[in-house]
């Protein structure tokens, strides 16, 4: 799943792979790995909400993933992206 949004005029993209758990963020020409698929914490999580915070060119980017309660691996998750405290994008998907 991909979410496109802007960070102070720069194009940004959040990429989530639901099978591996990889979460990457690209802002302009910078690429950041927010969640590593090889980390055990990626694969085993009991909480329903995960948050990642990154600062890019003095802009705070917060990504929130909320998964469903039952059969979470088989159902879509909700993603919210905030830039400097304002909602930049919302999407539901796998």
Short mmCIF file of N, CA and C in Angstrom, two decimals:
data_model
loop_
_atom_site.label_atom_id
_atom_site.label_comp_id
_atom_site.label_asym_id
_atom_site.label_seq_id
_atom_site.Cartn_x
_atom_site.Cartn_y
_atom_site.Cartn_z
N UNK A 1 0.84 -1.16 0.00
CA UNK A 1 0.00 0.00 0.00
C UNK A 1 0.90 1.24 0.00
N UNK A 2 0.49 2.24 -0.75
CA UNK A 2 1.25 3.49 -0.84
C UNK A 2 0.34 4.67 -0.52
N UNK A 3 0.90 5.61 0.22
CA UNK A 3 0.18 6.84 0.56
C UNK A 3 1.05 8.01 0.10
N UNK A 4 0.51 8.85 -0.76
CA UNK A 4 1.22 10.03 -1.25
C UNK A 4 0.73 11.26 -0.51
N UNK A 5 1.68 12.15 -0.13
CA UNK A 5 1.35 13.39 0.55
C UNK A 5 2.50 14.38 0.34
N UNK A 6 2.33 15.60 0.80
CA UNK A 6 3.34 16.65 0.65
C UNK A 6 3.92 17.05 2.00
N UNK A 7 5.19 17.35 2.01
CA UNK A 7 5.87 17.89 3.19
C UNK A 7 6.51 19.21 2.75
N UNK A 8 5.85 20.31 3.06
CA UNK A 8 6.33 21.65 2.71
C UNK A 8 6.68 21.77 1.23
N UNK A 9 5.80 21.25 0.38
CA UNK A 9 6.01 21.34 -1.06
C UNK A 9 6.81 20.20 -1.65
N UNK A 10 7.46 19.41 -0.83
CA UNK A 10 8.21 18.25 -1.32
C UNK A 10 7.29 17.04 -1.37
N UNK A 11 7.43 16.26 -2.41
CA UNK A 11 6.60 15.07 -2.55
C UNK A 11 7.09 13.98 -1.60
N UNK A 12 6.13 13.33 -0.94
CA UNK A 12 6.48 12.27 0.02
C UNK A 12 5.60 11.05 -0.24
N UNK A 13 6.13 9.88 0.11
CA UNK A 13 5.39 8.65 -0.08
C UNK A 13 5.69 7.69 1.06
N UNK A 14 4.64 7.13 1.61
CA UNK A 14 4.74 6.11 2.65
C UNK A 14 4.39 4.78 2.00
N UNK A 15 5.25 3.79 2.15
CA UNK A 15 5.04 2.47 1.54
C UNK A 15 5.00 1.41 2.63
N UNK A 16 3.91 0.65 2.66
CA UNK A 16 3.71 -0.40 3.66
C UNK A 16 3.53 -1.73 2.95
N UNK A 17 4.26 -2.75 3.39
CA UNK A 17 4.09 -4.10 2.89
C UNK A 17 3.47 -4.92 4.01
N UNK A 18 2.22 -5.27 3.85
CA UNK A 18 1.50 -5.99 4.89
C UNK A 18 1.99 -7.41 5.13
N UNK A 19 2.64 -8.01 4.14
CA UNK A 19 3.13 -9.38 4.30
C UNK A 19 4.43 -9.43 5.09
N UNK A 20 5.32 -8.50 4.82
CA UNK A 20 6.61 -8.52 5.50
C UNK A 20 6.67 -7.58 6.70
N UNK A 21 5.82 -6.56 6.72
CA UNK A 21 5.85 -5.58 7.80
C UNK A 21 6.79 -4.43 7.54
N UNK A 22 7.34 -4.33 6.34
CA UNK A 22 8.26 -3.24 6.00
C UNK A 22 7.49 -1.94 5.83
N UNK A 23 7.99 -0.89 6.47
CA UNK A 23 7.39 0.44 6.36
C UNK A 23 8.49 1.42 6.00
N UNK A 24 8.36 2.00 4.81
CA UNK A 24 9.37 2.94 4.34
C UNK A 24 8.75 4.30 4.06
N UNK A 25 9.54 5.35 4.25
CA UNK A 25 9.09 6.71 4.01
C UNK A 25 10.11 7.37 3.09
N UNK A 26 9.63 7.94 1.99
CA UNK A 26 10.47 8.67 1.05
C UNK A 26 9.99 10.11 1.01
N UNK A 27 10.89 11.04 1.29
CA UNK A 27 10.58 12.47 1.22
C UNK A 27 11.63 13.10 0.30
N UNK A 28 11.16 13.58 -0.85
CA UNK A 28 12.11 14.09 -1.84
C UNK A 28 13.04 12.98 -2.27
N UNK A 29 14.35 13.16 -2.07
CA UNK A 29 15.33 12.13 -2.44
C UNK A 29 15.81 11.32 -1.23
N UNK A 30 15.22 11.56 -0.06
CA UNK A 30 15.61 10.81 1.15
C UNK A 30 14.69 9.61 1.34
N UNK A 31 15.27 8.48 1.67
CA UNK A 31 14.53 7.25 1.93
C UNK A 31 14.85 6.76 3.33
N UNK A 32 13.81 6.52 4.14
CA UNK A 32 13.99 6.07 5.52
C UNK A 32 13.20 4.79 5.74
N UNK A 33 13.78 3.86 6.45
CA UNK A 33 13.10 2.64 6.83
C UNK A 33 12.57 2.82 8.25
N UNK A 34 11.26 2.89 8.40
CA UNK A 34 10.65 3.09 9.71
C UNK A 34 10.46 1.78 10.46
N UNK A 35 10.20 0.71 9.72
CA UNK A 35 10.00 -0.59 10.37
C UNK A 35 10.71 -1.65 9.55
N UNK A 36 11.62 -2.36 10.19
CA UNK A 36 12.43 -3.38 9.55
C UNK A 36 11.71 -4.72 9.58
N UNK A 37 11.55 -5.39 8.44
CA UNK A 37 10.86 -6.68 8.44
C UNK A 37 11.62 -7.79 9.16
N UNK A 38 12.91 -7.62 9.42
CA UNK A 38 13.71 -8.64 10.08
C UNK A 38 13.70 -8.50 11.60
N UNK A 39 13.05 -7.48 12.12
CA UNK A 39 12.98 -7.28 13.56
C UNK A 39 11.84 -8.11 14.15
N UNK A 40 12.08 -8.87 15.23
CA UNK A 40 11.00 -9.64 15.84
C UNK A 40 9.85 -8.75 16.34
N UNK A 41 10.16 -7.53 16.71
CA UNK A 41 9.11 -6.62 17.19
C UNK A 41 8.12 -6.27 16.07
N UNK A 42 8.59 -6.33 14.84
CA UNK A 42 7.72 -6.08 13.70
C UNK A 42 6.67 -7.18 13.58
N UNK A 43 7.08 -8.40 13.79
CA UNK A 43 6.20 -9.53 13.57
C UNK A 43 5.30 -9.84 14.77
N UNK A 44 5.73 -9.51 15.96
CA UNK A 44 4.97 -9.82 17.17
C UNK A 44 4.63 -8.55 17.92
N UNK A 45 3.39 -8.14 17.82
CA UNK A 45 2.95 -6.93 18.51
C UNK A 45 1.55 -7.15 19.05
N UNK A 46 1.36 -6.91 20.33
CA UNK A 46 0.05 -7.10 20.93
C UNK A 46 -0.80 -5.84 20.92
N UNK A 47 -0.17 -4.70 20.76
CA UNK A 47 -0.90 -3.44 20.73
C UNK A 47 -1.62 -3.24 19.41
N UNK A 48 -2.70 -2.49 19.44
CA UNK A 48 -3.47 -2.23 18.23
C UNK A 48 -2.98 -0.99 17.49
N UNK A 49 -2.25 -0.12 18.18
CA UNK A 49 -1.81 1.13 17.57
C UNK A 49 -0.29 1.23 17.63
N UNK A 50 0.33 1.58 16.50
CA UNK A 50 1.77 1.81 16.44
C UNK A 50 2.00 3.21 15.91
N UNK A 51 2.99 3.90 16.46
CA UNK A 51 3.33 5.26 16.05
C UNK A 51 4.81 5.33 15.70
N UNK A 52 5.11 6.07 14.63
CA UNK A 52 6.48 6.34 14.24
C UNK A 52 6.60 7.85 14.07
N UNK A 53 7.69 8.43 14.56
CA UNK A 53 7.91 9.86 14.44
C UNK A 53 9.28 10.11 13.82
N UNK A 54 9.29 11.00 12.82
CA UNK A 54 10.52 11.33 12.09
C UNK A 54 10.53 12.83 11.87
N UNK A 55 11.72 13.41 11.90
CA UNK A 55 11.88 14.83 11.57
C UNK A 55 12.67 14.93 10.27
N UNK A 56 12.08 15.63 9.30
CA UNK A 56 12.71 15.82 8.00
C UNK A 56 12.72 17.31 7.71
N UNK A 57 13.91 17.88 7.58
CA UNK A 57 14.06 19.32 7.29
C UNK A 57 13.22 20.18 8.24
N UNK A 58 13.31 19.87 9.51
CA UNK A 58 12.62 20.59 10.59
C UNK A 58 11.09 20.49 10.51
N UNK A 59 10.58 19.47 9.84
CA UNK A 59 9.15 19.19 9.80
C UNK A 59 8.92 17.85 10.49
N UNK A 60 8.02 17.84 11.46
CA UNK A 60 7.72 16.62 12.21
C UNK A 60 6.69 15.80 11.44
N UNK A 61 7.05 14.56 11.16
CA UNK A 61 6.14 13.64 10.47
C UNK A 61 5.81 12.52 11.44
N UNK A 62 4.53 12.29 11.64
CA UNK A 62 4.07 11.22 12.52
C UNK A 62 3.18 10.28 11.72
N UNK A 63 3.48 8.99 11.80
CA UNK A 63 2.70 7.96 11.12
C UNK A 63 2.06 7.11 12.20
N UNK A 64 0.75 6.92 12.08
CA UNK A 64 0.03 6.09 13.04
C UNK A 64 -0.68 4.97 12.27
N UNK A 65 -0.46 3.74 12.74
CA UNK A 65 -1.12 2.57 12.15
C UNK A 65 -2.01 1.96 13.22
N UNK A 66 -3.26 1.78 12.88
CA UNK A 66 -4.21 1.16 13.80
C UNK A 66 -4.77 -0.08 13.13
N UNK A 67 -4.57 -1.22 13.80
CA UNK A 67 -5.03 -2.48 13.23
C UNK A 67 -6.34 -2.92 13.87
N UNK A 68 -7.12 -3.73 13.18
CA UNK A 68 -8.37 -4.23 13.75
C UNK A 68 -8.11 -5.20 14.90
N UNK A 69 -9.11 -5.40 15.71
CA UNK A 69 -8.97 -6.25 16.88
C UNK A 69 -8.92 -7.74 16.52
N UNK A 70 -9.83 -8.18 15.71
CA UNK A 70 -9.92 -9.61 15.38
C UNK A 70 -9.35 -9.88 13.99
N UNK A 71 -8.56 -10.94 13.86
CA UNK A 71 -7.99 -11.38 12.58
C UNK A 71 -7.25 -10.25 11.87
N UNK A 72 -6.40 -9.56 12.60
CA UNK A 72 -5.73 -8.36 12.10
C UNK A 72 -4.88 -8.63 10.87
N UNK A 73 -4.28 -9.79 10.76
CA UNK A 73 -3.45 -10.09 9.60
C UNK A 73 -4.21 -10.26 8.31
N UNK A 74 -5.51 -10.46 8.42
CA UNK A 74 -6.34 -10.69 7.24
C UNK A 74 -7.25 -9.51 6.90
N UNK A 75 -7.21 -8.46 7.71
CA UNK A 75 -8.08 -7.31 7.50
C UNK A 75 -7.24 -6.05 7.32
N UNK A 76 -7.79 -5.04 6.64
CA UNK A 76 -7.02 -3.81 6.40
C UNK A 76 -6.80 -3.01 7.67
N UNK A 77 -5.70 -2.26 7.69
CA UNK A 77 -5.36 -1.38 8.80
C UNK A 77 -5.61 0.07 8.39
N UNK A 78 -5.77 0.94 9.39
CA UNK A 78 -5.97 2.37 9.15
C UNK A 78 -4.65 3.09 9.37
N UNK A 79 -4.28 3.93 8.42
CA UNK A 79 -3.06 4.73 8.51
C UNK A 79 -3.42 6.20 8.52
N UNK A 80 -2.77 6.96 9.41
CA UNK A 80 -2.91 8.41 9.46
C UNK A 80 -1.51 9.01 9.46
N UNK A 81 -1.30 9.97 8.55
CA UNK A 81 -0.01 10.66 8.45
C UNK A 81 -0.24 12.11 8.83
N UNK A 82 0.54 12.59 9.81
CA UNK A 82 0.46 13.99 10.23
C UNK A 82 1.79 14.67 9.95
N UNK A 83 1.71 15.88 9.41
CA UNK A 83 2.90 16.69 9.17
C UNK A 83 2.73 17.96 9.98
N UNK A 84 3.65 18.18 10.90
CA UNK A 84 3.60 19.34 11.81
C UNK A 84 2.27 19.41 12.56
N UNK A 85 1.73 18.26 12.93
CA UNK A 85 0.51 18.20 13.72
C UNK A 85 -0.78 18.23 12.93
N UNK A 86 -0.71 18.44 11.63
CA UNK A 86 -1.90 18.49 10.79
C UNK A 86 -2.00 17.21 9.97
N UNK A 87 -3.21 16.69 9.82
CA UNK A 87 -3.41 15.46 9.07
C UNK A 87 -3.12 15.73 7.59
N UNK A 88 -2.14 15.01 7.05
CA UNK A 88 -1.76 15.15 5.64
C UNK A 88 -2.41 14.08 4.78
N UNK A 89 -2.66 12.89 5.36
CA UNK A 89 -3.25 11.80 4.59
C UNK A 89 -3.84 10.76 5.53
N UNK A 90 -4.92 10.14 5.06
CA UNK A 90 -5.54 9.01 5.76
C UNK A 90 -5.89 7.97 4.71
N UNK A 91 -5.63 6.70 5.07
CA UNK A 91 -5.94 5.63 4.12
C UNK A 91 -6.13 4.33 4.87
N UNK A 92 -6.99 3.50 4.35
CA UNK A 92 -7.20 2.15 4.89
C UNK A 92 -6.78 1.15 3.84
N UNK A 93 -6.00 0.17 4.22
CA UNK A 93 -5.57 -0.84 3.26
C UNK A 93 -4.61 -1.83 3.85
N UNK A 94 -4.14 -2.69 2.98
CA UNK A 94 -3.20 -3.75 3.39
C UNK A 94 -1.87 -3.45 2.86
#
